[in-house]
mmCIF file of C-alpha atoms in Angstrom:
data_model
loop_
_atom_site.group_PDB
_atom_site.id
_atom_site.type_symbol
_atom_site.label_atom_id
_atom_site.label_comp_id
_atom_site.label_asym_id
_atom_site.label_seq_id
_atom_site.Cartn_x
_atom_site.Cartn_y
_atom_site.Cartn_z
ATOM 1 C CA MET A 1 -33.592 -60.332 -1.911
ATOM 2 C CA ARG A 2 -36.730 -58.617 -2.838
ATOM 3 C CA LEU A 3 -35.887 -55.616 -0.444
ATOM 4 C CA PHE A 4 -32.546 -55.414 -2.130
ATOM 5 C CA GLN A 5 -34.238 -55.478 -5.589
ATOM 6 C CA ARG A 6 -36.596 -52.798 -4.599
ATOM 7 C CA LEU A 7 -33.719 -50.708 -3.102
ATOM 8 C CA THR A 8 -31.792 -51.123 -6.353
ATOM 9 C CA THR A 9 -34.721 -50.199 -8.500
ATOM 10 C CA LEU A 10 -35.418 -47.091 -6.389
ATOM 11 C CA LEU A 11 -31.764 -45.846 -6.554
ATOM 12 C CA MET A 12 -31.863 -46.226 -10.316
ATOM 13 C CA LEU A 13 -35.139 -44.242 -10.517
ATOM 14 C CA LEU A 14 -33.526 -41.470 -8.400
ATOM 15 C CA CYS A 15 -30.402 -41.291 -10.694
ATOM 16 C CA LEU A 16 -32.479 -41.284 -13.820
ATOM 17 C CA GLY A 17 -34.596 -38.457 -12.216
ATOM 18 C CA VAL A 18 -31.354 -36.447 -11.481
ATOM 19 C CA GLY A 19 -30.322 -37.020 -14.979
ATOM 20 C CA ALA A 20 -33.498 -35.692 -16.594
ATOM 21 C CA GLN A 21 -33.440 -32.592 -14.272
ATOM 22 C CA ALA A 22 -30.011 -31.972 -15.432
ATOM 23 C CA ALA A 23 -30.874 -32.613 -19.185
ATOM 24 C CA ASP A 24 -33.813 -30.024 -18.810
ATOM 25 C CA TRP A 25 -32.043 -27.409 -16.953
ATOM 26 C CA PRO A 26 -32.716 -24.570 -16.920
ATOM 27 C CA SER A 27 -36.448 -24.622 -17.261
ATOM 28 C CA LYS A 28 -37.190 -21.898 -14.758
ATOM 29 C CA PRO A 29 -35.399 -18.664 -13.154
ATOM 30 C CA VAL A 30 -32.042 -19.268 -11.789
ATOM 31 C CA HIS A 31 -31.057 -17.316 -8.464
ATOM 32 C CA LEU A 32 -27.767 -15.703 -7.998
ATOM 33 C CA VAL A 33 -27.430 -15.311 -4.348
ATOM 34 C CA VAL A 34 -24.933 -12.399 -3.261
ATOM 35 C CA PRO A 35 -23.680 -12.205 0.331
ATOM 36 C CA TYR A 36 -23.685 -8.225 0.391
ATOM 37 C CA PRO A 37 -26.002 -5.297 -0.144
ATOM 38 C CA PRO A 38 -26.766 -3.800 -3.620
ATOM 39 C CA GLY A 39 -24.029 -1.282 -4.706
ATOM 40 C CA GLY A 40 -20.752 -3.054 -4.039
ATOM 41 C CA ASN A 41 -18.283 -4.743 -6.493
ATOM 42 C CA VAL A 42 -19.575 -8.297 -5.943
ATOM 43 C CA ASP A 43 -23.258 -7.034 -6.742
ATOM 44 C CA LEU A 44 -21.986 -5.316 -9.679
ATOM 45 C CA ALA A 45 -20.488 -8.471 -11.063
ATOM 46 C CA ALA A 46 -23.325 -10.490 -10.358
ATOM 47 C CA ARG A 47 -25.496 -8.269 -12.301
ATOM 48 C CA ILE A 48 -23.300 -8.003 -15.357
ATOM 49 C CA VAL A 49 -22.984 -12.012 -15.452
ATOM 50 C CA ALA A 50 -26.475 -12.191 -14.691
ATOM 51 C CA ASP A 51 -27.480 -10.279 -17.906
ATOM 52 C CA GLY A 52 -25.349 -12.418 -19.837
ATOM 53 C CA LEU A 53 -26.223 -15.697 -18.629
ATOM 54 C CA GLU A 54 -29.789 -14.963 -19.197
ATOM 55 C CA LYS A 55 -29.032 -14.272 -22.884
ATOM 56 C CA GLU A 56 -27.015 -17.761 -23.104
ATOM 57 C CA PHE A 57 -29.811 -19.808 -21.444
ATOM 58 C CA GLY A 58 -32.971 -18.140 -22.305
ATOM 59 C CA GLN A 59 -34.125 -18.123 -18.635
ATOM 60 C CA PRO A 60 -33.995 -15.032 -16.368
ATOM 61 C CA PHE A 61 -30.959 -15.072 -13.847
ATOM 62 C CA VAL A 62 -32.136 -13.159 -10.668
ATOM 63 C CA VAL A 63 -29.729 -11.400 -8.331
ATOM 64 C CA GLU A 64 -30.895 -11.968 -4.639
ATOM 65 C CA ASN A 65 -29.022 -10.102 -1.987
ATOM 66 C CA ARG A 66 -28.577 -11.760 1.496
ATOM 67 C CA PRO A 67 -26.093 -9.832 3.490
ATOM 68 C CA GLY A 68 -24.731 -10.577 7.079
ATOM 69 C CA ALA A 69 -22.458 -12.595 9.228
ATOM 70 C CA GLY A 70 -19.497 -12.108 6.965
ATOM 71 C CA GLY A 71 -21.385 -13.747 4.186
ATOM 72 C CA MET A 72 -22.214 -16.717 5.963
ATOM 73 C CA ILE A 73 -26.102 -16.153 5.883
ATOM 74 C CA ALA A 74 -25.990 -16.207 2.206
ATOM 75 C CA ALA A 75 -23.350 -18.954 1.967
ATOM 76 C CA SER A 76 -25.280 -21.118 4.312
ATOM 77 C CA TYR A 77 -28.578 -20.782 2.323
ATOM 78 C CA VAL A 78 -26.846 -21.725 -0.756
ATOM 79 C CA VAL A 79 -25.087 -24.774 0.697
ATOM 80 C CA LYS A 80 -28.451 -25.923 2.073
ATOM 81 C CA SER A 81 -30.325 -25.563 -1.180
ATOM 82 C CA ASP A 82 -31.234 -28.241 -3.702
ATOM 83 C CA PRO A 83 -28.222 -29.041 -5.833
ATOM 84 C CA ASP A 84 -30.291 -28.651 -9.152
ATOM 85 C CA GLY A 85 -28.610 -25.620 -10.661
ATOM 86 C CA TYR A 86 -31.312 -23.000 -9.691
ATOM 87 C CA THR A 87 -29.632 -21.475 -6.670
ATOM 88 C CA LEU A 88 -26.017 -20.044 -7.271
ATOM 89 C CA PHE A 89 -23.615 -18.313 -5.198
ATOM 90 C CA VAL A 90 -21.576 -15.085 -6.437
ATOM 91 C CA ALA A 91 -19.124 -14.347 -3.905
ATOM 92 C CA PRO A 92 -15.501 -13.216 -3.188
ATOM 93 C CA ASN A 93 -12.960 -15.206 -0.985
ATOM 94 C CA GLY A 94 -14.164 -14.264 2.483
ATOM 95 C CA PRO A 95 -17.634 -15.929 2.523
ATOM 96 C CA VAL A 96 -16.522 -18.973 0.633
ATOM 97 C CA LEU A 97 -13.097 -19.760 2.258
ATOM 98 C CA PHE A 98 -12.514 -17.747 5.635
ATOM 99 C CA SER A 99 -15.772 -16.744 7.280
ATOM 100 C CA PRO A 100 -16.472 -20.148 8.949
ATOM 101 C CA MET A 101 -12.645 -20.071 10.146
ATOM 102 C CA LEU A 102 -12.970 -16.590 11.435
ATOM 103 C CA PHE A 103 -16.265 -16.977 13.262
ATOM 104 C CA ARG A 104 -15.245 -20.465 14.471
ATOM 105 C CA LYS A 105 -18.396 -22.049 12.956
ATOM 106 C CA ASP A 106 -18.491 -25.370 11.167
ATOM 107 C CA ASN A 107 -21.614 -24.134 8.886
ATOM 108 C CA TYR A 108 -19.634 -25.432 5.759
ATOM 109 C CA TYR A 109 -16.321 -26.103 4.307
ATOM 110 C CA TRP A 110 -15.578 -25.048 0.637
ATOM 111 C CA LYS A 111 -14.287 -28.348 -0.426
ATOM 112 C CA ASP A 112 -17.156 -30.338 0.682
ATOM 113 C CA ASP A 113 -20.154 -27.988 0.308
ATOM 114 C CA PHE A 114 -19.638 -25.915 -2.895
ATOM 115 C CA ALA A 115 -19.169 -27.003 -6.425
ATOM 116 C CA PRO A 116 -16.751 -24.381 -7.870
ATOM 117 C CA ILE A 117 -17.844 -23.146 -11.278
ATOM 118 C CA GLY A 118 -15.526 -20.530 -12.395
ATOM 119 C CA SER A 119 -13.961 -17.097 -11.722
ATOM 120 C CA ILE A 120 -15.732 -13.923 -12.941
ATOM 121 C CA SER A 121 -13.615 -10.829 -12.148
ATOM 122 C CA PHE A 122 -10.633 -9.845 -10.165
ATOM 123 C CA VAL A 123 -10.112 -6.470 -8.571
ATOM 124 C CA PRO A 124 -6.973 -4.716 -6.826
ATOM 125 C CA LEU A 125 -7.641 -2.787 -3.568
ATOM 126 C CA VAL A 126 -7.114 0.889 -2.731
ATOM 127 C CA LEU A 127 -5.767 2.187 0.544
ATOM 128 C CA GLN A 128 -8.129 5.416 0.905
ATOM 129 C CA SER A 129 -8.655 7.882 3.615
ATOM 130 C CA ASN A 130 -11.255 10.612 4.505
ATOM 131 C CA PRO A 131 -9.515 13.772 3.291
ATOM 132 C CA GLU A 132 -10.324 15.467 6.716
ATOM 133 C CA LEU A 133 -7.960 12.940 8.363
ATOM 134 C CA GLY A 134 -5.124 15.041 6.724
ATOM 135 C CA MET A 135 -3.070 12.087 5.367
ATOM 136 C CA LYS A 136 -1.238 12.648 2.158
ATOM 137 C CA SER A 137 0.481 9.454 1.843
ATOM 138 C CA ALA A 138 0.567 5.869 3.053
ATOM 139 C CA GLU A 139 3.847 6.250 4.720
ATOM 140 C CA GLN A 140 2.179 9.246 6.679
ATOM 141 C CA LEU A 141 -0.848 7.083 7.728
ATOM 142 C CA PHE A 142 1.471 4.168 8.685
ATOM 143 C CA LYS A 143 3.399 6.431 10.813
ATOM 144 C CA TYR A 144 0.750 7.763 12.460
ATOM 145 C CA ALA A 145 -0.923 4.176 13.332
ATOM 146 C CA GLN A 146 2.503 3.372 14.798
ATOM 147 C CA GLU A 147 2.642 6.189 16.868
ATOM 148 C CA HIS A 148 -1.111 6.037 17.908
ATOM 149 C CA PRO A 149 -1.947 2.452 18.190
ATOM 150 C CA GLY A 150 -5.717 1.719 18.339
ATOM 151 C CA GLU A 151 -6.569 5.376 17.578
ATOM 152 C CA LEU A 152 -7.411 5.042 13.938
ATOM 153 C CA ALA A 153 -10.814 3.280 12.684
ATOM 154 C CA MET A 154 -10.761 1.248 9.538
ATOM 155 C CA ALA A 155 -14.027 0.415 7.634
ATOM 156 C CA SER A 156 -14.411 -3.313 6.636
ATOM 157 C CA PRO A 157 -17.143 -4.634 4.248
ATOM 158 C CA GLY A 158 -17.215 -7.801 6.485
ATOM 159 C CA ALA A 159 -15.162 -10.278 8.408
ATOM 160 C CA GLY A 160 -13.020 -12.647 6.103
ATOM 161 C CA THR A 161 -13.128 -10.268 3.113
ATOM 162 C CA GLN A 162 -10.036 -9.511 1.187
ATOM 163 C CA ASN A 163 -10.338 -5.991 2.564
ATOM 164 C CA HIS A 164 -10.329 -7.208 6.161
ATOM 165 C CA LEU A 165 -7.386 -9.756 5.709
ATOM 166 C CA ILE A 166 -5.053 -7.164 3.927
ATOM 167 C CA SER A 167 -5.800 -4.838 6.918
ATOM 168 C CA GLU A 168 -4.882 -7.595 9.355
ATOM 169 C CA MET A 169 -1.748 -8.294 7.205
ATOM 170 C CA MET A 170 -0.576 -4.394 7.346
ATOM 171 C CA GLN A 171 -1.163 -4.361 11.308
ATOM 172 C CA ARG A 172 1.328 -7.057 11.651
ATOM 173 C CA LEU A 173 3.753 -5.854 9.096
ATOM 174 C CA LEU A 174 3.639 -2.485 10.733
ATOM 175 C CA LYS A 175 3.587 -3.874 14.228
ATOM 176 C CA THR A 176 0.703 -1.864 15.452
ATOM 177 C CA GLU A 177 -3.089 -1.951 15.378
ATOM 178 C CA TRP A 178 -6.234 -0.118 14.681
ATOM 179 C CA LEU A 179 -9.939 -0.252 15.263
ATOM 180 C CA THR A 180 -11.679 -2.584 12.607
ATOM 181 C CA VAL A 181 -15.359 -1.700 12.164
ATOM 182 C CA HIS A 182 -17.103 -4.451 10.044
ATOM 183 C CA TYR A 183 -20.217 -3.514 7.838
ATOM 184 C CA LYS A 184 -22.564 -5.512 5.812
ATOM 185 C CA GLY A 185 -20.828 -4.831 2.414
ATOM 186 C CA ASN A 186 -18.897 -2.163 0.706
ATOM 187 C CA ALA A 187 -21.771 0.480 0.307
ATOM 188 C CA PRO A 188 -22.397 0.945 3.983
ATOM 189 C CA ALA A 189 -18.645 0.939 4.830
ATOM 190 C CA THR A 190 -18.111 3.597 2.236
ATOM 191 C CA THR A 191 -21.019 5.613 3.368
ATOM 192 C CA ASP A 192 -19.513 5.972 6.957
ATOM 193 C CA LEU A 193 -16.101 6.554 5.334
ATOM 194 C CA LEU A 194 -17.483 9.508 3.379
ATOM 195 C CA GLY A 195 -19.224 10.734 6.348
ATOM 196 C CA GLY A 196 -16.089 10.747 8.593
ATOM 197 C CA ARG A 197 -17.401 8.050 11.304
ATOM 198 C CA VAL A 198 -14.239 6.059 10.111
ATOM 199 C CA ASP A 199 -10.921 7.215 8.950
ATOM 200 C CA PHE A 200 -9.734 4.901 6.130
ATOM 201 C CA ASN A 201 -10.198 1.763 4.437
ATOM 202 C CA PHE A 202 -8.889 -0.811 1.739
ATOM 203 C CA ASP A 203 -11.702 -0.860 -0.946
ATOM 204 C CA GLN A 204 -11.878 -2.466 -4.260
ATOM 205 C CA LEU A 205 -11.013 -0.053 -7.060
ATOM 206 C CA THR A 206 -14.474 -0.812 -8.689
ATOM 207 C CA VAL A 207 -16.011 1.019 -5.531
ATOM 208 C CA ALA A 208 -13.048 3.385 -4.650
ATOM 209 C CA LYS A 209 -12.442 4.903 -8.209
ATOM 210 C CA GLN A 210 -15.303 7.285 -8.294
ATOM 211 C CA TYR A 211 -14.760 8.608 -4.777
ATOM 212 C CA VAL A 212 -10.912 9.130 -5.411
ATOM 213 C CA THR A 213 -11.251 10.850 -8.833
ATOM 214 C CA SER A 214 -14.021 13.226 -7.513
ATOM 215 C CA GLY A 215 -11.727 14.054 -4.531
ATOM 216 C CA LYS A 216 -14.320 12.808 -1.923
ATOM 217 C CA LEU A 217 -11.660 10.394 -0.750
ATOM 218 C CA THR A 218 -7.832 10.314 -0.650
ATOM 219 C CA ALA A 219 -5.964 7.301 -2.479
ATOM 220 C CA LEU A 220 -2.894 6.376 -0.442
ATOM 221 C CA ALA A 221 -1.655 3.189 -2.090
ATOM 222 C CA VAL A 222 -2.996 0.155 -4.234
ATOM 223 C CA THR A 223 -2.439 -3.533 -3.557
ATOM 224 C CA SER A 224 -1.628 -4.420 -7.354
ATOM 225 C CA PRO A 225 1.730 -5.538 -8.371
ATOM 226 C CA GLU A 226 2.038 -2.496 -10.324
ATOM 227 C CA ARG A 227 0.559 0.868 -10.614
ATOM 228 C CA LEU A 228 -2.990 1.121 -11.847
ATOM 229 C CA PRO A 229 -3.736 2.882 -15.265
ATOM 230 C CA ALA A 230 -6.768 4.291 -13.461
ATOM 231 C CA LEU A 231 -4.610 5.901 -10.709
ATOM 232 C CA PRO A 232 -1.018 6.188 -12.193
ATOM 233 C CA ASP A 233 0.003 8.605 -9.267
ATOM 234 C CA VAL A 234 -0.743 6.212 -6.684
ATOM 235 C CA PRO A 235 2.134 4.041 -5.424
ATOM 236 C CA THR A 236 1.826 0.267 -4.836
ATOM 237 C CA LEU A 237 2.157 -1.112 -1.217
ATOM 238 C CA LYS A 238 5.007 -3.246 -2.964
ATOM 239 C CA GLU A 239 6.848 -0.143 -3.900
ATOM 240 C CA LEU A 240 6.692 1.027 -0.452
ATOM 241 C CA GLY A 241 8.331 -2.312 0.794
ATOM 242 C CA TYR A 242 5.263 -4.439 1.579
ATOM 243 C CA SER A 243 5.713 -6.928 -1.139
ATOM 244 C CA ASP A 244 3.609 -9.435 1.015
ATOM 245 C CA ALA A 245 0.671 -7.216 0.711
ATOM 246 C CA VAL A 246 0.277 -7.839 -2.855
ATOM 247 C CA SER A 247 -3.311 -8.952 -3.531
ATOM 248 C CA GLU A 248 -6.356 -8.523 -5.397
ATOM 249 C CA THR A 249 -10.210 -9.398 -4.708
ATOM 250 C CA PHE A 250 -11.759 -12.230 -6.821
ATOM 251 C CA THR A 251 -15.405 -12.922 -7.317
ATOM 252 C CA GLY A 252 -16.452 -16.362 -8.374
ATOM 253 C CA LEU A 253 -19.553 -18.370 -9.324
ATOM 254 C CA PHE A 254 -20.351 -21.360 -7.072
ATOM 255 C CA ALA A 255 -23.331 -24.135 -6.893
ATOM 256 C CA PRO A 256 -24.006 -26.327 -3.926
ATOM 257 C CA ALA A 257 -22.063 -29.425 -3.814
ATOM 258 C CA GLY A 258 -23.736 -32.335 -5.544
ATOM 259 C CA THR A 259 -24.908 -30.156 -8.582
ATOM 260 C CA PRO A 260 -24.656 -32.390 -11.440
ATOM 261 C CA ASP A 261 -21.437 -32.129 -13.512
ATOM 262 C CA LYS A 262 -23.335 -31.404 -16.528
ATOM 263 C CA ILE A 263 -24.942 -28.321 -15.018
ATOM 264 C CA VAL A 264 -21.611 -27.065 -13.578
ATOM 265 C CA ASN A 265 -19.592 -27.475 -17.149
ATOM 266 C CA GLU A 266 -22.509 -25.799 -18.971
ATOM 267 C CA LEU A 267 -22.245 -22.854 -16.613
ATOM 268 C CA ASN A 268 -18.446 -22.913 -16.715
ATOM 269 C CA GLN A 269 -18.610 -22.682 -20.551
ATOM 270 C CA ALA A 270 -21.267 -20.180 -20.635
ATOM 271 C CA LEU A 271 -19.657 -17.918 -18.070
ATOM 272 C CA ALA A 272 -16.307 -18.091 -20.345
ATOM 273 C CA LYS A 273 -18.345 -16.885 -23.147
ATOM 274 C CA VAL A 274 -20.153 -14.123 -21.334
ATOM 275 C CA LEU A 275 -16.609 -12.793 -19.879
ATOM 276 C CA ALA A 276 -15.103 -12.812 -23.384
ATOM 277 C CA ASP A 277 -17.734 -10.385 -24.785
ATOM 278 C CA PRO A 278 -16.062 -7.203 -25.356
ATOM 279 C CA ALA A 279 -19.107 -5.206 -24.153
ATOM 280 C CA VAL A 280 -18.864 -7.360 -20.812
ATOM 281 C CA VAL A 281 -15.061 -6.634 -20.638
ATOM 282 C CA LYS A 282 -15.531 -3.078 -21.138
ATOM 283 C CA LYS A 283 -18.116 -2.935 -18.274
ATOM 284 C CA PHE A 284 -15.760 -4.548 -15.787
ATOM 285 C CA GLU A 285 -12.994 -2.182 -17.127
ATOM 286 C CA THR A 286 -15.042 0.910 -16.544
ATOM 287 C CA ALA A 287 -15.803 -0.333 -13.152
ATOM 288 C CA GLY A 288 -11.941 -0.916 -12.482
ATOM 289 C CA ALA A 289 -12.283 -4.665 -12.601
ATOM 290 C CA ASP A 290 -10.520 -7.320 -14.725
ATOM 291 C CA ALA A 291 -12.976 -9.920 -16.416
ATOM 292 C CA ARG A 292 -11.113 -13.325 -16.135
ATOM 293 C CA ALA A 293 -12.494 -16.652 -16.857
ATOM 294 C CA MET A 294 -11.021 -20.050 -15.398
ATOM 295 C CA SER A 295 -11.901 -23.844 -16.209
ATOM 296 C CA VAL A 296 -13.347 -25.635 -13.243
ATOM 297 C CA PRO A 297 -9.924 -27.402 -12.443
ATOM 298 C CA ASP A 298 -8.018 -24.088 -12.646
ATOM 299 C CA PHE A 299 -10.487 -22.283 -10.495
ATOM 300 C CA LYS A 300 -10.367 -25.184 -7.630
ATOM 301 C CA SER A 301 -6.509 -24.998 -7.827
ATOM 302 C CA PHE A 302 -6.624 -21.189 -7.308
ATOM 303 C CA LEU A 303 -9.284 -21.560 -4.609
ATOM 304 C CA GLN A 304 -6.641 -23.966 -2.710
ATOM 305 C CA LYS A 305 -3.894 -21.460 -3.025
ATOM 306 C CA GLU A 306 -5.929 -18.766 -1.798
ATOM 307 C CA TYR A 307 -7.059 -20.808 1.266
ATOM 308 C CA ASP A 308 -3.703 -21.929 2.083
ATOM 309 C CA ARG A 309 -2.132 -18.382 1.852
ATOM 310 C CA TRP A 310 -4.716 -16.416 3.985
ATOM 311 C CA GLY A 311 -5.706 -19.283 5.995
ATOM 312 C CA THR A 312 -2.093 -19.256 7.465
ATOM 313 C CA LEU A 313 -2.411 -15.696 8.306
ATOM 314 C CA ILE A 314 -5.803 -16.038 10.055
ATOM 315 C CA ARG A 315 -4.605 -18.991 12.231
ATOM 316 C CA GLY A 316 -0.966 -17.776 12.884
ATOM 317 C CA ALA A 317 -2.421 -14.397 13.900
ATOM 318 C CA ASN A 318 -5.568 -16.206 15.691
ATOM 319 C CA ILE A 319 -7.792 -13.783 13.875
ATOM 320 C CA HIS A 320 -11.468 -14.327 14.880
ATOM 321 C CA ARG A 321 -14.812 -12.568 15.314
#
């Protein structure tokens, strides 16, 4: 009986401690962990949001880049962190939903190990090539790939990224294959594409826009359902007969599982406020992204749909690293 009373008392004290921590949050800097190097679309989103959240909470929100292993280095670090609201994850679908499946590792599972907070931004992808490749259209690139399987090299910012998955889907739709070269993020992948060490890639508009408009890369198609105002002369893959390829990359905010609901809800509300700021909306629009907030339940539902859609492709095509 005495042991039971002591255990009950200890449990109550622990609960009170967690409650007090949640009530005092944030009382020190909050770290936003990004699974890629500086310079990519996810890093950009994290830095825009960090500025807004810092103003909302009066504490520094520090961006911390931890690239590698398809984003699993950063993701594993976050899920093992204390669920106290001071270590958060800014990431797209790949590291959160698919990397463990692709790498065949059970480091974490998104439903069990993350507390989804909300969406940040959505970005369509651009199929683009190095001008020296001489491709003037997506149809020309696809025909060449079909006639020369395995010859072309496609730059991917990491296994399990939307860029990688849309490439895998197109190979199956075209019934051909090309070499996929994985990098630790958009920035190094783009560097090698510009240098001609790879032939083409699917890249987020936020990164591709500057190189396409300057003529350094050639835009062949976009993955959005409609043509993009930023690239009005570039056809959609849907127009070209590949409706299954309509897709966009999302960036979201996550906490380790077990983070108090109070903190998750405060962050969700603050994030929605930040993303509704016209100045923030303009920053994302200028970069080629759509700032779009979701409630916690809506974000969880969205994640499940993404997991089902692309997980079917990964398992069905036996895609793995």
